């Protein structure tokens, strides 16, 4: 079973719809013990790096996520969820990430051509 981590601001509905369409078994949780018991994890994310990390800490999810990731269980971070796997972010340099990967998430340079997905004006 796949466990989707709900920290209060992730794009849960899109992940849930995708998994339902594929017929995958999943559950959504904010419970650290459910994260520790998960077979596979998805950490979706939307918003601000600092707010996400503070929410994970407030819910007691940081340590549970780290334990599960270090156990070798499949762990997918989507959007901000992937950024959270790094040590820190330029968006909120005072906040620690999960530090599963070394490095700091940086913004693309202003003149960089980058793909755009999502809302437009």
Short mmCIF file of N, CA and C in Angstrom, two decimals, residues 35-75:
data_model
loop_
_atom_site.label_atom_id
_atom_site.label_comp_id
_atom_site.label_asym_id
_atom_site.label_seq_id
_atom_site.Cartn_x
_atom_site.Cartn_y
_atom_site.Cartn_z
N UNK A 35 3.17 6.59 8.90
CA UNK A 35 4.32 6.79 8.00
C UNK A 35 5.38 5.73 8.29
N UNK A 36 5.65 5.48 9.54
CA UNK A 36 6.65 4.46 9.90
C UNK A 36 6.23 3.07 9.42
N UNK A 37 4.93 2.81 9.37
CA UNK A 37 4.42 1.50 8.96
C UNK A 37 4.21 1.38 7.45
N UNK A 38 4.41 2.45 6.73
CA UNK A 38 4.11 2.47 5.29
C UNK A 38 5.04 1.55 4.50
N UNK A 39 4.52 0.97 3.43
CA UNK A 39 5.34 0.21 2.50
C UNK A 39 6.06 1.15 1.55
N UNK A 40 5.32 2.17 1.08
CA UNK A 40 5.83 3.15 0.12
C UNK A 40 5.26 4.50 0.50
N UNK A 41 6.03 5.56 0.26
CA UNK A 41 5.60 6.91 0.64
C UNK A 41 5.59 7.85 -0.56
N UNK A 42 4.61 8.74 -0.55
CA UNK A 42 4.62 9.88 -1.46
C UNK A 42 4.46 11.13 -0.61
N UNK A 43 5.36 12.08 -0.82
CA UNK A 43 5.30 13.37 -0.14
C UNK A 43 5.04 14.44 -1.20
N UNK A 44 3.76 14.78 -1.42
CA UNK A 44 3.47 15.86 -2.37
C UNK A 44 3.67 17.20 -1.68
N UNK A 45 3.90 18.22 -2.44
CA UNK A 45 4.11 19.51 -1.81
C UNK A 45 3.73 20.67 -2.69
N UNK A 46 3.15 21.67 -2.07
CA UNK A 46 2.77 22.91 -2.73
C UNK A 46 3.04 24.02 -1.74
N UNK A 47 3.61 25.11 -2.19
CA UNK A 47 3.77 26.26 -1.30
C UNK A 47 5.20 26.65 -1.05
N UNK A 48 5.48 26.99 0.18
CA UNK A 48 6.75 27.56 0.62
C UNK A 48 7.56 26.53 1.40
N UNK A 49 8.83 26.42 1.09
CA UNK A 49 9.72 25.45 1.73
C UNK A 49 9.67 25.58 3.26
N UNK A 50 9.81 26.77 3.78
CA UNK A 50 9.83 26.97 5.23
C UNK A 50 8.53 26.55 5.89
N UNK A 51 7.42 26.93 5.28
CA UNK A 51 6.13 26.56 5.86
C UNK A 51 5.95 25.04 5.86
N UNK A 52 6.40 24.39 4.79
CA UNK A 52 6.26 22.93 4.72
C UNK A 52 7.08 22.27 5.83
N UNK A 53 8.32 22.69 5.99
CA UNK A 53 9.18 22.06 6.99
C UNK A 53 8.65 22.30 8.40
N UNK A 54 8.13 23.50 8.64
CA UNK A 54 7.54 23.78 9.97
C UNK A 54 6.30 22.92 10.20
N UNK A 55 5.49 22.72 9.15
CA UNK A 55 4.30 21.88 9.28
C UNK A 55 4.68 20.43 9.56
N UNK A 56 5.70 19.92 8.85
CA UNK A 56 6.17 18.55 9.10
C UNK A 56 6.63 18.40 10.54
N UNK A 57 7.35 19.40 11.04
CA UNK A 57 7.83 19.36 12.42
C UNK A 57 6.67 19.42 13.42
N UNK A 58 5.71 20.31 13.17
CA UNK A 58 4.57 20.47 14.09
C UNK A 58 3.75 19.18 14.18
N UNK A 59 3.68 18.44 13.09
CA UNK A 59 2.92 17.19 13.07
C UNK A 59 3.74 15.99 13.52
N UNK A 60 5.02 16.21 13.80
CA UNK A 60 5.90 15.11 14.22
C UNK A 60 6.25 14.17 13.08
N UNK A 61 6.20 14.68 11.85
CA UNK A 61 6.44 13.82 10.68
C UNK A 61 7.89 13.76 10.24
N UNK A 62 8.71 14.72 10.60
CA UNK A 62 10.09 14.75 10.11
C UNK A 62 10.83 13.45 10.44
N UNK A 63 10.85 13.07 11.69
CA UNK A 63 11.60 11.87 12.10
C UNK A 63 11.02 10.61 11.47
N UNK A 64 9.70 10.54 11.39
CA UNK A 64 9.07 9.37 10.77
C UNK A 64 9.46 9.26 9.30
N UNK A 65 9.47 10.39 8.59
CA UNK A 65 9.88 10.38 7.18
C UNK A 65 11.34 9.97 7.04
N UNK A 66 12.19 10.49 7.90
CA UNK A 66 13.61 10.14 7.84
C UNK A 66 13.83 8.66 8.12
N UNK A 67 13.18 8.14 9.13
CA UNK A 67 13.32 6.71 9.45
C UNK A 67 12.89 5.85 8.27
N UNK A 68 11.75 6.18 7.67
CA UNK A 68 11.23 5.38 6.57
C UNK A 68 12.15 5.49 5.36
N UNK A 69 12.62 6.68 5.04
CA UNK A 69 13.52 6.86 3.90
C UNK A 69 14.82 6.10 4.11
N UNK A 70 15.37 6.15 5.30
CA UNK A 70 16.63 5.46 5.59
C UNK A 70 16.47 3.95 5.62
N UNK A 71 15.23 3.48 5.76
CA UNK A 71 14.99 2.04 5.76
C UNK A 71 15.08 1.44 4.35
N UNK A 72 15.10 2.32 3.35
CA UNK A 72 15.16 1.85 1.97
C UNK A 72 13.80 1.73 1.31
N UNK A 73 12.74 2.09 2.00
CA UNK A 73 11.40 2.04 1.41
C UNK A 73 11.31 3.04 0.26
N UNK A 74 10.58 2.72 -0.78
CA UNK A 74 10.38 3.69 -1.86
C UNK A 74 9.75 4.97 -1.32
N UNK A 75 10.31 6.11 -1.73
CA UNK A 75 9.89 7.41 -1.20
C UNK A 75 9.94 8.41 -2.35
#
